[in-house]
Amino acid sequence: MNAPPIYGLMAEFDAPEDILAAAESARRKGYREMDAYTPFPMEELTDALGIRHTTLSLFVLCCGIAGGLIGFFMQYFTSVIDYPVNIGGKPLNSWPQFIPITFEMTILFAAIGAVVGMIFRNGLPRPVHPVFNVDRFELATRDKFFLCIEASDPLFDRDATEAFLKSLEPSHVTVVEN
Amino acid sequence: MAYKYHVTEGENVAPLIAPGHDYATITDKISGDVLDRKTPRGMMITLAVSFLFVLVLIGAVSYLFYKGVGIWGINIPVGWGFAIVNLVWWIGIGHAGTLISAILLLLHQHWRNAINRFAEAMTLFAVACAGLFPILHLGRPWLAYWLTPYPNTMEVWPNFRSPLVWDVFAISTYLLVSFMFWFVGLIPDLASMRDRARKRWQKICYGVLAMGWRGSARHWHRYETSYLLLAGLATPLVVSVHSVVSFDFAVGIIPGWHATIFPPYFVAGAIYSGFAMVITLMIPVRKLYHLEDFVTDRHLDFMAKVMLGTGLIVLYGYLSELFFAYYSGSEYEGFMMHNRITGPYGWSYALLILCNGLIPQALWSKRVRLNTLALFLISIVVNVGMWLERFVIVVTSLHRDFLPSSWDMYTPTIWDWATYVGSLGVFVWLMFIFVRVMPMISIFEIKHLLPWKGRIYDTSADAN
C-alpha cells in the first residue's frame, strides 16, 4: 500500500461513556493505530486504547538523581577542592550543611525533567496536525469526544472502517485530510 | 441544616459545582469571562489603584538605588528590618498556592480544582514580590548575581555553609517549579481558549502558548503522570523552602531566633497566611466575576477550616516559644521574651496574639465560616497578624540582644513603608492582569469533577 492519501477517519461522540465504549469496540475489532481526543483526561481510555504505560517516571527519577549529584558535587568541588576556606573551624567537607542545596537541586532537576519530558515526549510544540483539519475538532477542547482511526493501521479500509465507525452511532464521521 | 458534610445516601450536600452545568457551559463561562466579557468596572478601578502603588514602588526603589539602604530605618542591631519581614511574609503567602495545588491533589481533595489555578498564580506573584526584598536589601543590588556559583575572575565561590545561600537556591527553585506547575496546568486550558477565541490575535496568542495541544489520550496519559510527579516534587519542596527561610533565623545565635521549633512553626504560619490571602483575594474576585457556581460557599468553608487548623499550630508555636524561654533557664532567652511582651515593641506582640490567636477562633462557628463578609475580614486580620509575627521575630529579637551597650530602637521610615505598600500594589496588579487574560479556574479539572455514567465521583468523601 502506498502512502495513505488521508490521515484517518474521525468519529465524534457526545458523552464520555460513548467514546469509551467506542474505543473498546474498535480495539476488539483489531484496530491499533488510533487515538481519542477528549476535553479532559479519561484514565479509562488509556486501557481501552491499549496505551503503554509511560516511562516518564523513570526519566524524572534519573533527572532527580543527576540533580542531586550535581548539587552535592558542585558544593564539594568549590568548598573542598577548588577554594578551601576554613569557616568557623568546620571540616571542609561539612556535608550536613550541603544537604539543603543538594535537596533543592534534586527537586529542580526532577521538576524540569517532568515538564520538558512530558512536552517533548508528547511531540509538542506541534501547532499543525492533521486532526486540526476537521472543522468540528475545535470542540475537542470544549465538550465533544473524538475517536480517530488512522490510515496507517493495517486493518484500515476507507469504506469498511467508515461503516464500522458509523455502527458505533457517533454524531458525525469525518475524513481527516492529511 | 441544609448544609452537611458526612453524607449518607439521599441527604442533601452543598455541591462543589452548582447544578445545571455541563462540559459546554463550564468552558463557555470560564473562557468567556476572559474572551468576550468587557472588563468589569470594579476591575478597572482596582487595576488603576494598584498601578499607582506600582509607581510608588518604582519611585521608592529608584531612590534606594540612588541613595542606598540608609534611606531605610535599619541600623546596627536591627540590620534586617522591613526587607526581611516582607520577604518572609510574601514567601509564606506563596505557600498556600503550592499546598492547594500539590498536597491537596495528592490527598484527593477534589474541591481544590476550583481554586488551584488562582492560588498558583498567587504563589507565583507572591514569590516574585518576596524575591525582590533580599535583593534590594543587599546594598549593592546590581551585584545580586554574586550569590550564584559561577566561575569568576575573583576565583571565589559562595559560602555554601550559609543559610543565606541556601535561601537563594530554595527561593529560585521554588519560583521556577511554581512557574512550571502553573504553566503545565494551563496548557489544556490554553488550548480551550485557542479554540474558543474568535479574534485572530487571540487565537495566535493562546495558540502559541498551548503549543498545539489537542487532547489526545496518549498525551493526557503522559500529562497526568507529569502533573502527579510535579505535585509529588512540589510537596517536599514547599516544606523545604520555608524551613530554609526559617534557618536564616534558627542557625543564628540570637535569642528568639535560635530555636528548633522554627521550621515547622514557619511552615504552618506560611500555610496560614497563604490561605488567608487566597480568601482575601477570592471573595472579591468571585463576586466581580460571578463565580459562585464554581467557587461555592463550601470551598470557602474548607479554606476557613484549613486556616483555623494551621492557625492553631501557629498558636502552639507561640506558646512553645514562651515555654522554651522559661524552661531553657537561659538568662538571654528569658529576657528576650520579657522584652518582647513588655518592652517598647510590646504593642506588636499584643496585636499579634489578638490577630493570629484570638480573632480567628471565631472560625469555629459555622455561621462565621459561611458569612462571606466575616470571613473576608478575618482573613485580612490574619494577613496583618502574620506580618506582625515576622515583625516581632525580626525586630524584637534584634533590637536588644546580649550587650545593653549595643541596644537600639528600630523605626521604619517612609521609604520602608513605600516599598512595602508598593509590593502589595505589584501583587494585586499582577493578580488582576492574570485574571483578565487567563482562565482563572482550571477548566479541564472542573470538567473532571462532573460525574458520568461509569464514573461517579463521590464528592461527599471530599469533605472528610
XYZ file of C-alpha atoms in Angstrom:
642
model
C 0.000 0.000 0.000
C 1.301 3.422 -0.919
C 1.346 6.403 1.390
C -2.241 6.895 2.505
C -3.842 9.953 0.948
C -5.737 10.688 4.131
C -4.725 10.734 7.785
C -7.689 8.731 9.007
C -11.359 8.735 9.886
C -12.742 10.536 12.842
C -15.942 9.886 14.741
C -17.447 12.405 17.106
C -19.281 11.463 20.296
C -21.296 13.481 22.763
C -20.585 11.718 26.026
C -17.566 10.225 27.764
C -19.182 6.812 28.153
C -19.826 6.671 24.372
C -16.228 7.254 23.423
C -15.100 4.733 25.995
C -17.422 2.111 24.528
C -16.338 3.061 21.002
C -12.648 2.776 21.841
C -13.224 -0.633 23.375
C -15.150 -1.874 20.323
C -12.513 -0.569 17.955
C -9.806 -2.345 19.877
C -11.814 -5.583 19.914
C -12.258 -5.201 16.176
C -8.465 -5.207 15.875
C -7.636 -1.567 15.259
C -4.424 -0.437 16.893
C -3.360 2.845 15.225
C -5.948 5.094 16.738
C -6.263 7.879 19.235
C -9.002 9.539 21.220
C -9.297 13.269 21.793
C -11.136 14.417 24.890
C -11.704 17.707 26.733
C -10.388 16.286 29.992
C -8.234 13.318 30.951
C -10.012 9.960 30.983
C -7.856 7.370 32.660
C -10.176 4.627 31.390
C -9.216 5.397 27.788
C -5.604 4.521 28.458
C -6.570 0.887 28.899
C -9.293 0.918 26.269
C -6.863 2.125 23.615
C -4.074 -0.119 24.873
C -1.693 2.762 25.502
C 1.526 1.530 27.007
C 2.464 2.967 30.347
C 4.726 5.962 30.001
C 8.367 5.769 31.013
C 8.301 9.405 32.076
C 8.610 8.488 35.763
C 11.900 6.717 35.143
C 13.218 9.722 33.247
C 12.203 12.035 36.098
C 13.925 9.759 38.602
C 17.153 9.916 36.576
C 16.910 13.713 36.343
C 16.409 13.945 40.098
C 19.429 11.747 40.851
C 21.534 13.735 38.402
C 20.383 16.990 40.038
C 21.264 15.727 43.488
C 24.720 14.580 42.412
C 25.426 17.808 40.553
C 24.174 19.817 43.529
C 26.323 17.977 46.029
C 29.496 17.824 43.978
C 29.222 21.457 42.989
C 29.470 22.276 46.697
C 32.120 19.631 47.340
C 34.270 20.820 44.465
C 34.086 24.510 45.344
C 34.466 24.075 49.117
C 36.978 21.229 49.303
C 38.982 21.170 46.078
C 38.907 24.470 44.250
C 38.978 27.055 47.023
C 39.029 25.566 50.533
C 38.174 28.134 53.203
C 38.162 27.444 56.917
C 34.832 28.729 58.143
C 34.267 28.558 61.875
C 36.593 25.575 62.149
C 34.145 23.350 60.313
C 35.508 20.468 58.258
C 35.945 21.341 54.596
C 33.524 18.635 53.573
C 30.821 19.703 56.029
C 28.281 17.603 54.192
C 25.269 18.123 56.500
C 25.362 21.770 55.514
C 25.422 20.837 51.860
C 22.122 18.952 52.155
C 19.659 21.842 51.668
C 21.138 22.835 48.315
C 21.534 19.189 47.278
C 17.856 18.723 48.023
C 16.745 21.830 46.138
C 18.793 20.848 43.094
C 17.280 17.348 43.151
C 13.785 18.805 43.085
C 14.652 21.398 40.455
C 16.167 18.912 38.026
C 13.389 16.376 38.534
C 10.711 19.029 38.000
C 12.367 20.297 34.835
C 12.596 16.680 33.697
C 8.894 16.129 34.353
C 7.845 19.192 32.356
C 10.308 19.041 29.494
C 9.967 15.267 29.268
C 6.181 15.474 29.073
C 6.198 18.206 26.437
C 8.794 16.619 24.172
C 7.624 13.028 24.514
C 4.184 14.302 23.520
C 5.714 15.761 20.403
C 4.783 19.292 21.385
C 5.039 22.061 20.363
C 3.227 20.970 17.223
C 0.922 23.710 16.029
C -0.017 21.916 12.808
C -1.516 18.457 12.907
C -3.924 16.708 10.527
C -6.666 16.403 13.172
C -6.940 20.189 13.230
C -8.190 19.980 9.625
C -11.517 18.705 10.910
C -13.773 21.713 11.345
C -15.600 20.464 14.372
C -12.373 19.417 16.091
C -12.222 22.679 17.996
C -14.961 21.210 20.151
C -12.499 18.607 21.421
C -11.377 21.136 23.991
C -14.959 22.024 24.883
C -17.496 19.239 25.181
C -17.096 16.681 22.373
C -15.157 13.434 22.282
C -13.378 12.244 19.152
C -12.052 8.855 18.101
C -9.704 8.807 15.146
C -8.713 5.574 13.415
C -5.575 6.342 11.466
C -4.981 5.287 7.886
C -1.660 3.749 8.868
C -3.488 0.940 10.656
C -3.120 -2.347 8.726
C -6.845 -3.032 9.016
C -7.749 0.426 7.734
C -10.042 0.392 4.767
C -11.784 3.591 3.956
C -15.221 2.121 3.378
C -15.144 -0.700 5.894
C -13.741 1.493 8.651
C -16.282 4.166 7.916
C -19.060 1.615 8.129
C -17.638 0.332 11.382
C -17.414 3.813 12.905
C -20.977 4.562 11.831
C -22.122 1.386 13.580
C -20.921 2.934 16.836
C -23.614 5.613 16.458
C -21.428 8.732 16.588
C -22.943 12.138 15.874
C -20.550 12.700 12.953
C -17.973 10.763 10.976
C -15.420 12.880 9.153
C -12.488 12.163 6.878
C -9.286 13.617 8.281
C -7.305 15.101 5.406
C -3.570 14.836 5.549
C -29.462 22.278 58.408
C -29.245 22.450 54.670
C -25.510 22.154 54.909
C -23.997 18.803 55.726
C -20.673 17.110 55.360
C -20.897 13.471 56.194
C -23.393 12.439 53.667
C -25.273 9.246 53.546
C -27.446 8.484 50.581
C -30.401 10.712 49.997
C -29.138 13.564 52.072
C -28.544 16.945 50.638
C -24.994 18.156 50.194
C -23.765 21.565 49.152
C -22.261 20.746 45.764
C -18.787 21.640 44.534
C -20.315 22.834 41.275
C -23.718 24.440 41.153
C -26.307 22.206 39.464
C -27.156 22.636 35.793
C -23.628 22.791 34.421
C -22.282 20.585 31.655
C -18.985 20.481 29.792
C -20.028 23.215 27.387
C -21.324 25.693 29.943
C -18.227 25.301 32.095
C -15.944 26.049 29.158
C -18.057 28.923 27.920
C -18.392 30.576 31.288
C -14.734 30.453 32.296
C -13.237 31.209 28.894
C -15.978 33.700 28.054
C -15.092 35.777 31.094
C -11.728 36.362 29.507
C -12.536 36.386 25.802
C -15.910 38.021 25.450
C -16.752 39.885 28.594
C -15.988 43.557 28.931
C -13.636 44.316 31.790
C -15.835 44.915 34.839
C -15.702 48.426 36.232
C -14.553 47.205 39.663
C -11.624 45.578 37.967
C -10.601 48.705 36.085
C -10.633 50.653 39.334
C -8.558 48.006 41.123
C -6.079 47.939 38.270
C -5.764 51.709 38.264
C -5.308 51.985 42.019
C -2.860 49.104 42.216
C -0.882 50.588 39.339
C -0.464 53.764 41.370
C 1.206 51.631 44.018
C 3.388 50.014 41.373
C 4.577 53.527 40.596
C 5.188 54.102 44.309
C 7.408 51.027 44.352
C 9.301 52.162 41.273
C 9.859 55.522 42.929
C 10.985 54.010 46.236
C 13.330 51.583 44.530
C 14.800 54.258 42.282
C 15.578 56.416 45.287
C 17.037 53.391 47.042
C 19.345 52.733 44.097
C 20.393 56.360 44.175
C 20.986 56.751 47.929
C 21.490 53.232 49.293
C 19.869 51.342 52.155
C 20.480 54.278 54.512
C 17.074 55.623 53.483
C 15.508 52.738 55.395
C 15.162 52.577 59.156
C 17.696 49.804 59.565
C 20.617 50.345 61.896
C 23.238 48.211 63.513
C 21.415 45.997 65.937
C 18.398 45.817 63.622
C 20.088 45.178 60.308
C 17.191 43.266 58.818
C 14.109 45.409 59.303
C 11.233 45.569 56.837
C 13.047 43.945 53.953
C 13.294 40.587 55.702
C 9.885 40.918 57.364
C 8.379 41.370 53.922
C 10.444 38.591 52.367
C 9.190 36.064 54.905
C 5.636 37.370 54.744
C 5.448 37.180 50.964
C 7.067 33.815 50.664
C 4.676 32.488 53.273
C 1.714 33.738 51.278
C 3.051 31.883 48.284
C 2.949 28.594 50.121
C -0.808 28.204 50.111
C -0.806 28.012 46.321
C 1.516 25.050 46.270
C -0.289 23.442 49.145
C -3.606 23.730 47.329
C -2.281 22.530 44.001
C 0.094 19.816 45.105
C -0.703 18.479 48.538
C -4.474 18.574 48.148
C -4.092 16.881 44.748
C -2.140 14.045 46.309
C -4.729 13.789 49.073
C -7.576 13.527 46.513
C -9.284 16.675 47.759
C -11.206 17.349 44.574
C -12.573 20.659 45.796
C -9.149 22.143 45.113
C -9.885 22.018 41.361
C -11.864 25.239 41.587
C -9.211 27.308 43.291
C -5.848 25.795 42.394
C -5.185 27.905 39.287
C -5.894 31.116 41.147
C -3.807 30.062 44.124
C -0.904 29.016 41.900
C -0.875 32.404 40.221
C -0.911 33.950 43.661
C 2.107 31.844 44.608
C 3.999 32.964 41.566
C 3.414 36.660 42.131
C 3.955 36.443 45.887
C 7.292 34.692 45.400
C 8.263 37.320 42.845
C 7.494 40.053 45.412
C 9.383 38.098 48.070
C 12.458 37.742 45.897
C 12.612 41.478 45.403
C 13.298 42.295 49.056
C 16.514 40.430 49.834
C 17.944 41.750 46.577
C 17.055 45.344 47.471
C 18.462 44.735 50.934
C 21.855 43.736 49.547
C 23.061 47.307 49.489
C 24.503 46.871 46.028
C 21.594 45.068 44.374
C 23.207 45.139 40.952
C 25.710 42.596 42.287
C 22.999 40.106 43.297
C 24.383 37.619 40.799
C 27.413 37.187 43.053
C 25.228 34.888 45.109
C 25.163 32.312 42.345
C 28.087 29.967 41.852
C 29.707 30.838 38.574
C 33.381 30.765 37.583
C 34.603 34.321 38.057
C 37.784 36.361 37.908
C 37.782 36.768 41.695
C 38.111 32.974 41.894
C 35.879 32.657 44.934
C 32.645 30.780 45.400
C 29.597 31.435 47.565
C 29.835 30.009 51.077
C 27.571 27.004 50.789
C 27.541 26.608 54.547
C 25.495 29.779 54.894
C 21.699 29.658 55.180
C 21.551 32.844 53.134
C 22.986 30.954 50.163
C 20.591 28.081 50.810
C 17.855 30.690 50.583
C 18.954 31.740 47.132
C 18.690 28.165 45.924
C 15.461 27.434 47.754
C 13.614 30.530 46.587
C 14.786 30.376 42.988
C 13.926 26.665 42.796
C 10.553 27.438 44.283
C 9.888 30.200 41.787
C 10.850 28.002 38.828
C 8.916 24.954 39.997
C 5.847 27.054 40.810
C 6.009 28.563 37.355
C 6.303 25.187 35.659
C 3.487 23.710 37.714
C 1.241 26.626 36.860
C 2.129 26.554 33.187
C 1.665 22.801 32.811
C -1.738 23.149 34.444
C -2.602 25.872 31.954
C -1.700 24.041 28.728
C -5.039 22.233 28.137
C -6.967 25.358 29.096
C -4.914 27.476 26.746
C -5.996 25.063 24.017
C -9.608 25.595 25.063
C -9.059 29.329 24.867
C -7.450 28.988 21.427
C -10.416 27.026 20.132
C -12.967 29.367 21.633
C -11.258 32.614 20.588
C -12.883 34.388 17.672
C -10.375 37.185 17.168
C -7.296 36.300 15.192
C -4.765 37.805 17.576
C -6.336 35.968 20.482
C -6.167 32.718 18.546
C -2.485 33.307 17.812
C -1.556 34.252 21.367
C -3.318 31.346 23.048
C -2.360 29.018 20.201
C 1.344 29.716 20.627
C 1.122 29.168 24.376
C -0.940 25.980 24.001
C 1.824 24.557 21.782
C -0.641 22.592 19.657
C -2.306 20.703 22.493
C -5.036 18.518 21.011
C -6.264 16.471 23.965
C -5.038 13.142 22.652
C -5.497 10.246 25.062
C -1.800 9.441 24.731
C -0.921 12.997 25.643
C -3.331 13.056 28.534
C -1.791 9.909 29.925
C 1.693 11.385 29.940
C 0.321 14.715 31.091
C -1.361 13.239 34.129
C 1.802 11.344 35.036
C 3.837 14.502 34.733
C 1.360 16.544 36.745
C 1.269 13.991 39.526
C 5.059 13.819 39.623
C 5.248 17.598 39.806
C 2.799 17.558 42.693
C 4.884 14.933 44.434
C 8.005 17.036 43.933
C 6.387 20.318 44.934
C 5.125 18.889 48.224
C 8.521 18.357 49.892
C 9.763 21.477 48.124
C 7.211 23.744 49.747
C 8.067 22.367 53.166
C 11.775 22.770 52.491
C 11.505 26.348 51.253
C 10.027 27.774 54.387
C 12.261 25.566 56.519
C 15.256 27.083 54.754
C 13.815 30.561 55.285
C 13.482 29.743 58.979
C 17.125 28.543 59.009
C 18.089 32.118 58.190
C 16.967 32.793 61.734
C 17.393 29.493 63.531
C 21.025 28.969 62.529
C 21.915 32.344 64.064
C 22.576 32.532 67.798
C 20.324 35.486 68.568
C 17.884 34.770 71.418
C 14.430 34.396 69.936
C 15.821 33.002 66.685
C 17.924 30.076 67.784
C 15.093 27.558 68.205
C 14.465 24.122 66.749
C 10.712 24.782 66.578
C 11.283 27.317 63.824
C 10.978 25.177 60.671
C 7.600 23.529 61.453
C 6.290 26.704 63.024
C 7.265 28.722 59.950
C 5.736 26.216 57.553
C 2.430 26.225 59.439
C 2.495 30.024 59.553
C 3.135 30.130 55.828
C 0.121 27.999 55.047
C -1.952 30.010 57.482
C -1.129 33.340 55.862
C -1.372 31.877 52.376
C -4.889 30.603 52.899
C -5.804 33.947 54.400
C -4.564 35.660 51.253
C -6.421 33.244 48.952
C -9.620 34.041 50.841
C -8.923 37.796 50.806
C -8.490 37.768 47.028
C -11.000 35.088 46.087
C -14.006 36.662 47.785
C -13.943 39.935 45.771
C -12.928 38.233 42.521
C -15.695 35.673 42.887
C -18.179 38.492 43.335
C -16.779 40.557 40.464
C -16.880 37.653 38.030
C -19.968 35.882 39.401
C -18.101 32.667 40.007
C -20.367 31.429 42.780
C -21.193 28.376 40.651
C -17.638 27.085 40.825
C -16.236 28.633 43.971
C -19.084 27.755 46.251
C -19.582 28.533 49.904
C -18.378 25.031 50.546
C -14.963 25.949 49.135
C -14.740 28.980 51.372
C -15.764 26.833 54.297
C -12.967 24.338 53.601
C -10.408 27.099 53.273
C -11.584 28.655 56.527
C -11.114 25.311 58.241
C -7.572 24.938 56.925
C -6.911 28.467 58.156
C -8.276 27.615 61.573
C -6.234 24.413 61.802
C -2.922 25.954 60.772
C -3.691 28.951 62.985
C -3.848 26.647 65.968
C -0.449 25.179 65.058
C 0.932 28.709 64.906
C -0.577 29.471 68.295
C 1.096 26.350 69.619
C 4.360 27.766 68.251
C 3.868 30.976 70.248
C 3.162 29.003 73.398
C 6.175 26.781 72.934
C 8.378 29.852 72.439
C 7.153 31.097 75.796
C 7.775 27.721 77.353
C 11.294 27.404 75.924
C 12.192 30.870 77.126
C 11.214 29.832 80.623
C 12.428 26.228 80.601
C 15.786 26.830 78.945
C 16.853 28.728 82.042
C 18.843 30.962 79.731
C 19.017 34.495 81.001
C 19.043 35.934 77.482
C 16.108 33.835 76.230
C 14.130 34.837 79.292
C 14.929 38.490 78.841
C 14.106 38.354 75.145
C 10.618 37.048 75.902
C 10.108 39.529 78.704
C 11.234 42.371 76.445
C 9.085 41.081 73.579
C 5.933 41.220 75.699
C 6.537 44.210 77.937
C 9.284 46.136 76.099
C 8.922 49.067 73.729
C 7.516 46.798 70.999
C 5.075 45.111 73.352
C 2.162 46.528 71.378
C 3.189 44.480 68.345
C 3.217 41.263 70.348
C -0.195 42.020 71.869
C -1.614 42.779 68.421
C -0.036 39.622 67.054
C -1.739 37.428 69.637
C -5.002 39.246 69.039
C -4.862 38.924 65.232
C -3.410 35.441 64.932
C -4.504 33.803 68.119
C -7.805 35.177 69.308
C -9.867 36.643 66.455
C -9.528 33.610 64.133
C -11.085 31.424 66.842
C -14.392 32.816 65.582
C -13.970 30.368 62.699
C -15.037 27.536 64.955
C -18.556 28.771 64.282
C -20.108 27.530 61.093
C -22.131 30.706 60.809
C -18.975 32.784 60.694
C -17.349 30.490 58.110
C -20.369 30.788 55.865
C -20.636 34.547 56.272
C -18.592 35.900 53.381
C -18.062 39.333 54.876
C -16.952 37.990 58.259
C -14.607 35.534 56.583
C -13.160 38.283 54.408
C -12.494 40.488 57.440
C -10.939 37.651 59.442
C -8.681 36.788 56.537
C -7.422 40.369 56.447
C -6.853 40.266 60.194
C -4.795 37.094 59.741
C -2.750 38.696 56.979
C -1.957 41.589 59.297
C -1.237 39.213 62.142
C 1.188 37.144 60.109
C 3.011 40.266 59.019
C 3.252 41.308 62.668
C 4.608 37.887 63.566
C 7.600 38.405 61.294
C 7.992 41.949 62.563
C 8.064 40.667 66.135
C 10.560 37.927 65.315
C 12.919 40.182 63.367
C 12.760 43.396 65.359
C 12.245 42.404 68.981
C 14.925 39.736 68.840
C 17.496 42.028 67.284
C 16.979 45.362 68.958
C 18.068 44.185 72.413
C 20.497 41.303 72.261
C 23.305 40.334 74.619
C 25.020 43.644 75.343
C 22.942 46.600 76.547
C 25.544 48.949 75.055
C 24.562 47.777 71.581
C 20.819 48.155 72.048
C 18.899 50.472 69.785
C 15.404 51.141 68.549
C 14.178 50.484 65.048
C 11.779 52.906 63.392
C 10.727 52.256 59.811
C 10.908 55.280 57.521
C 8.533 56.414 54.826
C 10.700 54.514 52.306
C 10.244 51.267 54.192
C 6.507 51.737 54.001
C 6.610 52.855 50.383
C 8.496 49.729 49.357
C 6.102 47.535 51.292
C 2.840 49.022 50.005
C 4.445 49.191 46.577
C 4.999 45.442 46.630
C 1.358 44.980 47.617
C 0.420 47.066 44.598
C 2.567 44.948 42.295
C 0.979 41.810 43.661
C -2.611 42.958 43.265
C -1.893 44.436 39.855
C -0.304 41.242 38.537
C -3.108 39.174 40.037
C -5.800 41.191 38.287
C -3.922 41.213 34.999
C -3.725 37.436 35.277
C -7.450 37.166 35.953
C -8.099 39.328 32.908
C -6.043 37.351 30.382
C -6.025 33.745 31.603
C -8.753 31.333 32.694
C -8.603 31.791 36.446
C -10.310 28.481 37.123
C -8.944 25.285 35.694
C -11.487 24.391 33.008
C -10.474 20.802 32.402
C -10.142 19.983 36.074
C -13.635 21.292 36.765
C -14.949 19.115 33.926
C -13.181 16.227 35.541
C -15.471 16.688 38.544
C -18.698 16.187 36.592
C -19.997 12.683 37.098
C -20.776 10.471 34.123
C -22.147 7.007 33.665
C -19.430 4.564 34.625
C -17.603 7.035 36.761
C -19.213 8.987 39.540
C -17.102 10.984 41.877
C -18.059 10.519 45.435
C -17.849 14.198 46.251
C -19.165 13.548 49.724
C -15.875 11.860 50.578
C -14.013 15.063 49.812
C -15.284 16.763 52.884
C -13.576 14.439 55.296
